[in-house]
Structures are given as C-alpha cells and as structure tokens.
XYZ file of N, CA and C in Angstrom:
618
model
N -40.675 97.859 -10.800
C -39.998 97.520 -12.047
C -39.020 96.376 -11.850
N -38.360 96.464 -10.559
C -37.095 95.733 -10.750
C -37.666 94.211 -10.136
N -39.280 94.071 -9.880
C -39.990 92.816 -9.340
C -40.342 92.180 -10.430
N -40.803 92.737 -11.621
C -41.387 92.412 -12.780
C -39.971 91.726 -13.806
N -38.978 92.322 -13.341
C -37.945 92.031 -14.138
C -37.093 90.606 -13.869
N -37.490 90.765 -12.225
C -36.774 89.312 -12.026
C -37.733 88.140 -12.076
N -39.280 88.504 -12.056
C -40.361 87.230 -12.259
C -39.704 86.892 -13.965
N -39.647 87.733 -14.220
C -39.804 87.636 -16.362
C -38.307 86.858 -16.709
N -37.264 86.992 -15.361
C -35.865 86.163 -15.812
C -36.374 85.033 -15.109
N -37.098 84.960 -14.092
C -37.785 83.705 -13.809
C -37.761 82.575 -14.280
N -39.063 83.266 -15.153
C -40.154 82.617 -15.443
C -39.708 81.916 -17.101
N -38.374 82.781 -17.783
C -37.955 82.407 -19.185
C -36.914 81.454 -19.020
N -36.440 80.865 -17.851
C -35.586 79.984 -17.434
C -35.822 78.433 -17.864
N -35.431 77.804 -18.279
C -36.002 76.736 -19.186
C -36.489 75.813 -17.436
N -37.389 75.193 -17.619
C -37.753 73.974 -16.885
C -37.149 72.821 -17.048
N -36.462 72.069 -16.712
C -36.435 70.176 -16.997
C -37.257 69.597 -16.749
N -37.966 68.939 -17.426
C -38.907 67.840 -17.285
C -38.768 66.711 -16.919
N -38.679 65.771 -15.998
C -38.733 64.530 -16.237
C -39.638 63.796 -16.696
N -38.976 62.632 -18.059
C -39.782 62.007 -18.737
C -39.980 61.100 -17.994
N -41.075 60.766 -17.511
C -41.947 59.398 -17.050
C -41.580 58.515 -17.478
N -41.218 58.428 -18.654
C -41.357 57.268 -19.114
C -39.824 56.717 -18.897
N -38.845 55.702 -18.233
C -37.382 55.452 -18.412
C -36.584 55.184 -19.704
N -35.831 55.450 -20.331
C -35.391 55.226 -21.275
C -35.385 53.660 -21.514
N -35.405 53.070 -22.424
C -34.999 51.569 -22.869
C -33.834 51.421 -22.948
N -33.396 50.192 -22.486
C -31.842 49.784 -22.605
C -32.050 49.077 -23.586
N -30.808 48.398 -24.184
C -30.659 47.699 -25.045
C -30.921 46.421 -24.762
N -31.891 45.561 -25.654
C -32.092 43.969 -24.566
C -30.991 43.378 -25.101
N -30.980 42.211 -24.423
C -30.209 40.685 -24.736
C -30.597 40.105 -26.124
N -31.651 40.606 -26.506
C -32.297 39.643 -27.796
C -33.358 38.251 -27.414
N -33.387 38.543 -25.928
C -34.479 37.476 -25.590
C -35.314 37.979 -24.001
N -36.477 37.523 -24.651
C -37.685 37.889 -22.994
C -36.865 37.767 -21.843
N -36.515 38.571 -20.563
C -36.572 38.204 -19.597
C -37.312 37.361 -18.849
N -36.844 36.141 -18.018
C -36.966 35.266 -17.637
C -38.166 36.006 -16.371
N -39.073 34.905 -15.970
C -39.272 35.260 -15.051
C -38.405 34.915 -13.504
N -39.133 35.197 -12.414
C -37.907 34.866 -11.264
C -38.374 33.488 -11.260
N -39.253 32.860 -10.803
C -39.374 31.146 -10.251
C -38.222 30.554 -11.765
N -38.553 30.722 -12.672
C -37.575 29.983 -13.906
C -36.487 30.170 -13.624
N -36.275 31.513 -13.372
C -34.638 31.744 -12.794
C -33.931 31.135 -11.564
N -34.893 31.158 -10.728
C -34.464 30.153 -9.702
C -34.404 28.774 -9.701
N -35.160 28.467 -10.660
C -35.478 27.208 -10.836
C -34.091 26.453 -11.498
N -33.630 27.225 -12.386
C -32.309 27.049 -13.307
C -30.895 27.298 -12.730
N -31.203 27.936 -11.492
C -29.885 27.848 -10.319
C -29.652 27.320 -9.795
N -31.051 25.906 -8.945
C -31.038 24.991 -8.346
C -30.642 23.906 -9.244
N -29.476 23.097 -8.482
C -28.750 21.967 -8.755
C -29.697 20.799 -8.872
N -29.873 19.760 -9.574
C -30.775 18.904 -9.087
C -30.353 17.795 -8.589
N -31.045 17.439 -7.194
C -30.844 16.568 -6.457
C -31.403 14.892 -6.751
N -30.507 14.372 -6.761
C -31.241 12.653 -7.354
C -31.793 12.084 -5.778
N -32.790 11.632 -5.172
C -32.740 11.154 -4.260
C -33.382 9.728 -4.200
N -33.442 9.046 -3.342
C -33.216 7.453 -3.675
C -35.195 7.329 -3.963
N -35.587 6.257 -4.604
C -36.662 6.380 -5.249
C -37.244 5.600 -4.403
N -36.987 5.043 -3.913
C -37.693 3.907 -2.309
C -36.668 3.978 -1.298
N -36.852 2.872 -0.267
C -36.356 2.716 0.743
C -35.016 1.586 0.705
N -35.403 0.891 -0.588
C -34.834 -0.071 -0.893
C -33.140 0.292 -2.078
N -33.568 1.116 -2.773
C -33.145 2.370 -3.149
C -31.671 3.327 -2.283
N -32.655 3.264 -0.802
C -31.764 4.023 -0.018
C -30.946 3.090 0.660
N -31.121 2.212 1.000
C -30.515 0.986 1.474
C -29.052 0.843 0.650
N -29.281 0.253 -0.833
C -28.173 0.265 -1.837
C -27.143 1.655 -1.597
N -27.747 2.820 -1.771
C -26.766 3.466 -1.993
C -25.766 3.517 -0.183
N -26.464 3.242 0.905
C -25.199 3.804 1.687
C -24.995 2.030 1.907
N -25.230 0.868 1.315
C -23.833 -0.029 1.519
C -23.500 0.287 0.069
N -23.129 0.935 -0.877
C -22.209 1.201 -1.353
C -20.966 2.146 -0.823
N -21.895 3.590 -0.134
C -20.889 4.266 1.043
C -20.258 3.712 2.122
N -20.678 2.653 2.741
C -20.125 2.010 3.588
C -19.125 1.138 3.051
N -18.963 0.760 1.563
C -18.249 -0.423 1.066
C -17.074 0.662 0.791
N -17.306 1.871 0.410
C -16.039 2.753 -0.448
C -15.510 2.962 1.130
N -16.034 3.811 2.153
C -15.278 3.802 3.513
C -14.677 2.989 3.939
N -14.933 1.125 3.637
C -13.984 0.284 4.796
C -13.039 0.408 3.731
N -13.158 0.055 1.900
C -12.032 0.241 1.399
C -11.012 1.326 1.815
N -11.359 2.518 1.674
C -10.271 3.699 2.263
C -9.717 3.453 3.520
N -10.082 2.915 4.364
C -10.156 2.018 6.131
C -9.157 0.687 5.568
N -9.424 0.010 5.035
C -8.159 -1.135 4.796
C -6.827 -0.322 3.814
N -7.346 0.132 3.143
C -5.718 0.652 2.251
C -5.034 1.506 3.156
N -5.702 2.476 4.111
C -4.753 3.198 5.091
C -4.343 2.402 6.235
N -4.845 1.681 6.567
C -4.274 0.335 7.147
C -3.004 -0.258 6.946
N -3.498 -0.929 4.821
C -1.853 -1.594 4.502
C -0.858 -0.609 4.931
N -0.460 1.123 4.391
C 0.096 2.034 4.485
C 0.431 2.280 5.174
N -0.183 2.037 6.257
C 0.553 2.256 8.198
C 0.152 3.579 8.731
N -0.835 4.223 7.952
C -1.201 5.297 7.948
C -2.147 5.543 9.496
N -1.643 6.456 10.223
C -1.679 6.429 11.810
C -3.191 6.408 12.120
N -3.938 7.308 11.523
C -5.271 7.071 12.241
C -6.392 6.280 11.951
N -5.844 5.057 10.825
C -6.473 4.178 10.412
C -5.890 2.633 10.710
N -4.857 3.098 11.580
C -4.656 1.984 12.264
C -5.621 1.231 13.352
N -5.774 0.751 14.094
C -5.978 -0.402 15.116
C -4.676 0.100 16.095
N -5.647 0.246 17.153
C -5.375 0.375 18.808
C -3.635 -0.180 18.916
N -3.835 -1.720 18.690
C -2.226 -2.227 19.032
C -1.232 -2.219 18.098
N -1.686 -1.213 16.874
C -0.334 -0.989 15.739
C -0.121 0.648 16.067
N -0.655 1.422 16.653
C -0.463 2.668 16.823
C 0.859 2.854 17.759
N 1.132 4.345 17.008
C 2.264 5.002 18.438
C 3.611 4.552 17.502
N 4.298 5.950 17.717
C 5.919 5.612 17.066
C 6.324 4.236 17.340
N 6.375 3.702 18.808
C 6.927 2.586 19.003
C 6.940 1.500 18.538
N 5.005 1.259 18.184
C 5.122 -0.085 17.409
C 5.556 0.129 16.280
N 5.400 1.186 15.887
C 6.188 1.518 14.217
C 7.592 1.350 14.206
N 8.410 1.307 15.094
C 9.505 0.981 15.329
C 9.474 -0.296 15.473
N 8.952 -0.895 16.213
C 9.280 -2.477 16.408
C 9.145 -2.748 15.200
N 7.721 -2.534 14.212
C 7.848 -2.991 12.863
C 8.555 -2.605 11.787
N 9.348 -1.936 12.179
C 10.345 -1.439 10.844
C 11.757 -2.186 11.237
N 11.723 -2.624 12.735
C 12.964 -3.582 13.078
C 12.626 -4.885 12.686
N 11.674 -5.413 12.901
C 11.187 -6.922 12.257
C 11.373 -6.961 11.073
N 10.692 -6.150 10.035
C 10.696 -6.175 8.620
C 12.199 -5.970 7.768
N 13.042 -5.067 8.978
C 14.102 -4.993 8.106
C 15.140 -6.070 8.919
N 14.596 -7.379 8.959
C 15.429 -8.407 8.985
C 15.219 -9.811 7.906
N 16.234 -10.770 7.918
C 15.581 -11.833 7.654
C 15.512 -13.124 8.680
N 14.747 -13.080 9.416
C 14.327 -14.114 10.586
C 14.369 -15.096 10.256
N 14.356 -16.422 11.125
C 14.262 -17.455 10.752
C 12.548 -17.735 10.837
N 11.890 -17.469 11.897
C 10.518 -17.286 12.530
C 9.644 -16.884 11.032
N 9.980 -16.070 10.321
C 8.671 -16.381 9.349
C 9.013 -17.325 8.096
N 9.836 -18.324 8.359
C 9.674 -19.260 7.458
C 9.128 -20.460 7.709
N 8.555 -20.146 9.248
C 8.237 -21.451 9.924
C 7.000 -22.160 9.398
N 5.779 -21.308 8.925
C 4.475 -21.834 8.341
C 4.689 -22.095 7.228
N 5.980 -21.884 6.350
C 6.164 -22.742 4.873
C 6.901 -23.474 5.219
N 7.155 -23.947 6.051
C 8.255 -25.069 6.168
C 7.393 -26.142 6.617
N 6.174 -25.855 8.018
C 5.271 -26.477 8.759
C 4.758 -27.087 7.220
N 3.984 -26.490 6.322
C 3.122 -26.488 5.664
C 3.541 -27.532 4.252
N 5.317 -27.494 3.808
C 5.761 -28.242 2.889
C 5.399 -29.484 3.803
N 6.064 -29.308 5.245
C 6.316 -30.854 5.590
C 4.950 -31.907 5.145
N 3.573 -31.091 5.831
C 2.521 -32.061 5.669
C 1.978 -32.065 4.474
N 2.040 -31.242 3.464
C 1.626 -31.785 2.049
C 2.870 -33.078 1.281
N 3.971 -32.920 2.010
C 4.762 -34.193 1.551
C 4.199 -35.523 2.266
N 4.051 -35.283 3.819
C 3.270 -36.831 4.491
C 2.472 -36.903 3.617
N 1.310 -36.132 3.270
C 0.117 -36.287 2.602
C -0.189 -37.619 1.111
N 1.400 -37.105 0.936
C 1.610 -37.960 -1.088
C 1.650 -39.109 -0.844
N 1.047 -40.063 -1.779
C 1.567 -41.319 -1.532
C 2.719 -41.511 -1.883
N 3.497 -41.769 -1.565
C 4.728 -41.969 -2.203
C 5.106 -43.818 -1.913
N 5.838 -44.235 -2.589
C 5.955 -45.755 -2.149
C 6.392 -45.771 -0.822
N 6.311 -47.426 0.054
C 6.833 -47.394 1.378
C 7.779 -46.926 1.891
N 9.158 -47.554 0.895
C 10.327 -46.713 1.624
C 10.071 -45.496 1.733
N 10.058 -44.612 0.827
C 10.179 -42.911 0.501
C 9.241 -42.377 1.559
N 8.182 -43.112 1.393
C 6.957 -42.521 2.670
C 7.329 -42.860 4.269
N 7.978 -43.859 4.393
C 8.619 -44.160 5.527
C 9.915 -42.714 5.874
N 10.429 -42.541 4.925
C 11.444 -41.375 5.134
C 10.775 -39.969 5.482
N 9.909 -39.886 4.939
C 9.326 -38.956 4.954
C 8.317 -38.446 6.231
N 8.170 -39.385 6.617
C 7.361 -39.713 7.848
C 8.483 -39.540 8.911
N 9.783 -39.882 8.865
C 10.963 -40.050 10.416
C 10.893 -38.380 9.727
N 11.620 -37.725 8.613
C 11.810 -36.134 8.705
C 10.598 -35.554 9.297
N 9.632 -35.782 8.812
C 8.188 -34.700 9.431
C 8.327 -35.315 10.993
N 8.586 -36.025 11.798
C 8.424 -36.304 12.915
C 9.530 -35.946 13.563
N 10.775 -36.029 12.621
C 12.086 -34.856 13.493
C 12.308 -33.462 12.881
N 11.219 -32.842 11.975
C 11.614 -31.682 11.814
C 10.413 -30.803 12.702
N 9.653 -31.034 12.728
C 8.448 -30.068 13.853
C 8.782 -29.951 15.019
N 9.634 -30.880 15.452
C 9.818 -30.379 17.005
C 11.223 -29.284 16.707
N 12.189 -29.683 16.057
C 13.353 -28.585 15.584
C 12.911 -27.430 15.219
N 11.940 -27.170 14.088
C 11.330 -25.891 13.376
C 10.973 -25.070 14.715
N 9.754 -25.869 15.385
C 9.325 -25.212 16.795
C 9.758 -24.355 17.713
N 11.595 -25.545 18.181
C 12.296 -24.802 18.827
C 13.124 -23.715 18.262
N 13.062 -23.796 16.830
C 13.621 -23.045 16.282
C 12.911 -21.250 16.557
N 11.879 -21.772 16.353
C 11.000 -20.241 16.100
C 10.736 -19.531 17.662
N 10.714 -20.789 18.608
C 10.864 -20.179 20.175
C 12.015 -19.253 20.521
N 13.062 -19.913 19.732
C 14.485 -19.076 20.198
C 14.429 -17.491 19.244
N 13.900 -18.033 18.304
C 13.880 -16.856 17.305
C 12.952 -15.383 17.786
N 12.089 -15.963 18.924
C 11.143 -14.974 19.298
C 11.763 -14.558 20.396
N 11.930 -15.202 20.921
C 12.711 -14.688 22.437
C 14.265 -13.973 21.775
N 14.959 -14.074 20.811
C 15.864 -12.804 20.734
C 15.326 -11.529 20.355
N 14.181 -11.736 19.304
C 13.361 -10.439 18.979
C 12.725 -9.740 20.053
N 12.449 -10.645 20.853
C 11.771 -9.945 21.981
C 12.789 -9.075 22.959
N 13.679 -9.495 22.958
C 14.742 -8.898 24.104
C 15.436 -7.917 23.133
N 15.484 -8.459 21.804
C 16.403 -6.938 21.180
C 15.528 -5.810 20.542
N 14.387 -6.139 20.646
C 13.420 -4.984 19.920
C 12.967 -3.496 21.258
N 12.480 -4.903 22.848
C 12.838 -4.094 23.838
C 13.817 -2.948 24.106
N 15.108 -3.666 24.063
C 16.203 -2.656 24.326
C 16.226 -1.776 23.231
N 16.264 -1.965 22.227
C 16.501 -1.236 21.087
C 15.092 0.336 21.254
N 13.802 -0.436 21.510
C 13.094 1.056 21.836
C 13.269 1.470 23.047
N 13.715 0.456 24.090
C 14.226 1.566 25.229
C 14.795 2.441 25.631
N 16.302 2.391 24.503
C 17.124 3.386 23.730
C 16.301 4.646 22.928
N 15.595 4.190 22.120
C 15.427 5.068 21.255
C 13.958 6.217 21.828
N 13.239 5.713 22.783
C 12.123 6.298 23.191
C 11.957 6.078 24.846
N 13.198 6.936 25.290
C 13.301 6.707 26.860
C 11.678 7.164 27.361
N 11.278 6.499 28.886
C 9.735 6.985 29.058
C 8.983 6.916 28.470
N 9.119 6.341 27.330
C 7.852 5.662 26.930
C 7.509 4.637 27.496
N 5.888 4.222 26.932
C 5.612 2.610 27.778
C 6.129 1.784 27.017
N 6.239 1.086 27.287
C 6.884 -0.174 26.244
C 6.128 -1.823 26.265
N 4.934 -0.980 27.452
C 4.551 -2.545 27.864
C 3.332 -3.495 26.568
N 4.019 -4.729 25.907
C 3.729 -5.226 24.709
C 4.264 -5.655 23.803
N 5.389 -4.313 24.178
C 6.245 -3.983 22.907
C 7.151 -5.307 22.342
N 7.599 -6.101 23.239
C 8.281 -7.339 22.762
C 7.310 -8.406 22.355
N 6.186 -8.940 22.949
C 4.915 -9.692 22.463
C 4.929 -9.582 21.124
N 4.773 -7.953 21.007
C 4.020 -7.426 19.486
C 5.307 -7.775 18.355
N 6.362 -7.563 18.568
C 7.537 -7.733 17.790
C 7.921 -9.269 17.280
N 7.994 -10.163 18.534
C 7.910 -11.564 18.181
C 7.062 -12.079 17.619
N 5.557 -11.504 17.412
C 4.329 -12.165 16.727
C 4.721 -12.283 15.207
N 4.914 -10.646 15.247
C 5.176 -10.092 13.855
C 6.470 -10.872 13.126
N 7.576 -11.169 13.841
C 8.595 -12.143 13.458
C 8.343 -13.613 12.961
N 7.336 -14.030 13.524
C 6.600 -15.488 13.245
C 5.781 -15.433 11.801
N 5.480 -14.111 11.706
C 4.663 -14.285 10.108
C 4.997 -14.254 9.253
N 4.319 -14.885 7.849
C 4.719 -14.492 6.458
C 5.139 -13.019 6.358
N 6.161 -12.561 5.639
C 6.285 -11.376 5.256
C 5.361 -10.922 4.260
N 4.956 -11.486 3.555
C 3.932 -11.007 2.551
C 2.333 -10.808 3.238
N 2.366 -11.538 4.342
C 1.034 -11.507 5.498
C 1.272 -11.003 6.278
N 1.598 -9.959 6.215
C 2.074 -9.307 7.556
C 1.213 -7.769 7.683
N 0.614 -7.219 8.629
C -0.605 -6.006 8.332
C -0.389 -5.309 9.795
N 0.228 -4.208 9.576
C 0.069 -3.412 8.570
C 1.639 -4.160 7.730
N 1.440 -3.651 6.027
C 2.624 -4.026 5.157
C 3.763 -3.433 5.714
N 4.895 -3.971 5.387
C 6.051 -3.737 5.700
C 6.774 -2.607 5.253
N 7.025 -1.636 5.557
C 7.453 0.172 5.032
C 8.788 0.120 4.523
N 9.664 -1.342 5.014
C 10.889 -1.083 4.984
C 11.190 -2.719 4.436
N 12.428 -2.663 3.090
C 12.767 -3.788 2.831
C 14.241 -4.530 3.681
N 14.634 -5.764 3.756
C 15.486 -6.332 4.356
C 16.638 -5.211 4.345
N 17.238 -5.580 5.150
C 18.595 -4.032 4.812
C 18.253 -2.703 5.182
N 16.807 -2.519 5.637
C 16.650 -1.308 6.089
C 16.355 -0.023 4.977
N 16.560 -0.257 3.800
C 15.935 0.642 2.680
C 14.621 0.517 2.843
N 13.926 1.975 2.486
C 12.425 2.031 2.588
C 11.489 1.361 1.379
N 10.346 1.001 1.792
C 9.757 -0.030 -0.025
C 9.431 0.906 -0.551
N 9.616 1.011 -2.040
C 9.648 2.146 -2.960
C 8.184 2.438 -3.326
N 7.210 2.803 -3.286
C 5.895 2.971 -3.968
C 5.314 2.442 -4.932
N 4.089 1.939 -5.337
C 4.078 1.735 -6.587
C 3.893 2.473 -7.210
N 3.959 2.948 -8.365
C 4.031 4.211 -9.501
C 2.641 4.052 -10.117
N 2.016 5.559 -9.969
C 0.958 5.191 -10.794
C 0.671 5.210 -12.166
C-alpha cells in the first residue's frame, strides 16, 4: 500500500518541460548583420600609395615635415636636435654669454659690407677719392677691431665656464664663443634664448 502511494505522489508531481524552442528577444528593428559585414565595418580603411611613384611623393613629404621639426628644434636650442658642437650645458652657456652682450665683433660684416657697396657708387672724383682713403683705412681697423674683440670673449667666456662647470671639458669652448661673437645677431643658430641685458626672449604668442 504504502509503495502504490508514493509511485501515485510521484507520478502527480508536475514535470517541467523544456521548450525547445528559445524564447525571442526583442530585435533592434533591423536583420542582423552577418559576421564578414561586421568585420568588414570595424576595419579602418587604409589609403595606400597607388604606384611606386605615388610612394615616392608621400615619404618626401615625411621627410620634408621631419627636417622641418629638425630645423625649428634647432632655432629653439632644443638639446637633442641640436648638432654635436652646440650641445652640452656649456655651449649653452657660452651662448647665452655672447648673446647677452653687445659686441663690437658682430657689427663687423655690416660695416665690411656698407664700406664696399659705397666704393662700388659712382660718386664724382673727389667724393670717390674719399671714399676710397676710408675703405682702405677702415678694413684694416674693423679687422683689428674684431681680433681684439674675439680674443676677450675667448678668455672671458673660458673663465667664466671654468667657474661655473668645474671638470668639465672646456676644450673649444673659447673658439666656439668668439665665432659666435663675430656674427650677425639675427644669423646666429642656434637663435639667441637671451636678449642684451641678460633677460630671456619672450616667445612668440600664438
């Protein structure tokens, strides 16, 4: 009796079924994509050069944008786009002592340069005669002028980083300072960081 009783609580026990079939979700309102479309629509598209000639153009254009970024970090003094003999605190020192002077040495190529466009003029005899004794006694003066002018830069730019960067090398260091004293200030590379007086040059604003 009591076998029959527990088959019959069994057997009246509801079953769950699973429906085969999965329920439907709610769509988007449009077909699912297949996968290649889908992938296809993830990939970025790549332009690549259409010949050889093609490929040529585009990297001297890359090569033209690199030396630009290569010369402007240059003007800037910017260290690892310098050149071998402007590198290193020191020469940055020598050039911030040159620049923040006013030398006689870089007025020498506008002075060289007035004299012979004046020989050049016709000017009448007398005047050209005058002009001719100054250009023939001012080039040897200007000359010695700019000799003396290099040789103090050279001896005070020395001491001055010998002071300031004991053990360092220094060997150049006066060469490089007097060169830089001889040039236009406006030609001068890398540009000058610092104006006469030792104030720094202000940026240009963009």
């Amino acid at each position: 009796m009591f076998g029959r009783r527990n088959q019959a609580a069994t057997d009246e026990t509801p079953i769950s079924v699973q429906d085969p079939k999965p329920q439907q979700t709610q769509g988007k309102g449009r077909p699912t994509p297949k996968r290649s479309e889908a992938q296809g629509r993830r990939r970025s598209p790549v332009t690549a050069p259409a010949n050889r000639k093609e490929a040529y153009r585009l990297q001297r254009d890359r090569d033209r944008a690199q030396r630009a970024r290569q010369r402007e970090g240059m003007l800037r003094g910017e260290e690892k786009y310098l050149l071998p003999r402007d590198k290193g605190p020191v020469r940055r020192f020598a050039r911030d002592w040159v620049d923040s002077r006013r030398l006689p040495g870089q007025y020498f190529l506008p002075a060289v340069l007035v004299i012979m466009l004046l020989s050049m003029i016709p000017f009448p005899l007398q005047v050209r005669t005058v002009v001719l004794t100054v250009y023939t006694l001012a080039l040897p003066i200007v000359m010695i002028a700019v000799i003396g002018n290099s040789l103090y830069v050279a001896n005070r730019v020395k001491r001055a980083a010998a002071l300031k960067f004991p053990g360092e090398n220094l060997k150049g260091i006066a060469f490089y300072a007097a060169m830089r004293s001889s040039q236009i200030r406006r030609l001068r590379f890398p540009k000058p960081m610092v104006l006469p007086g030792g104030k720094p040059v202000t940026p240009p604003s963009n």
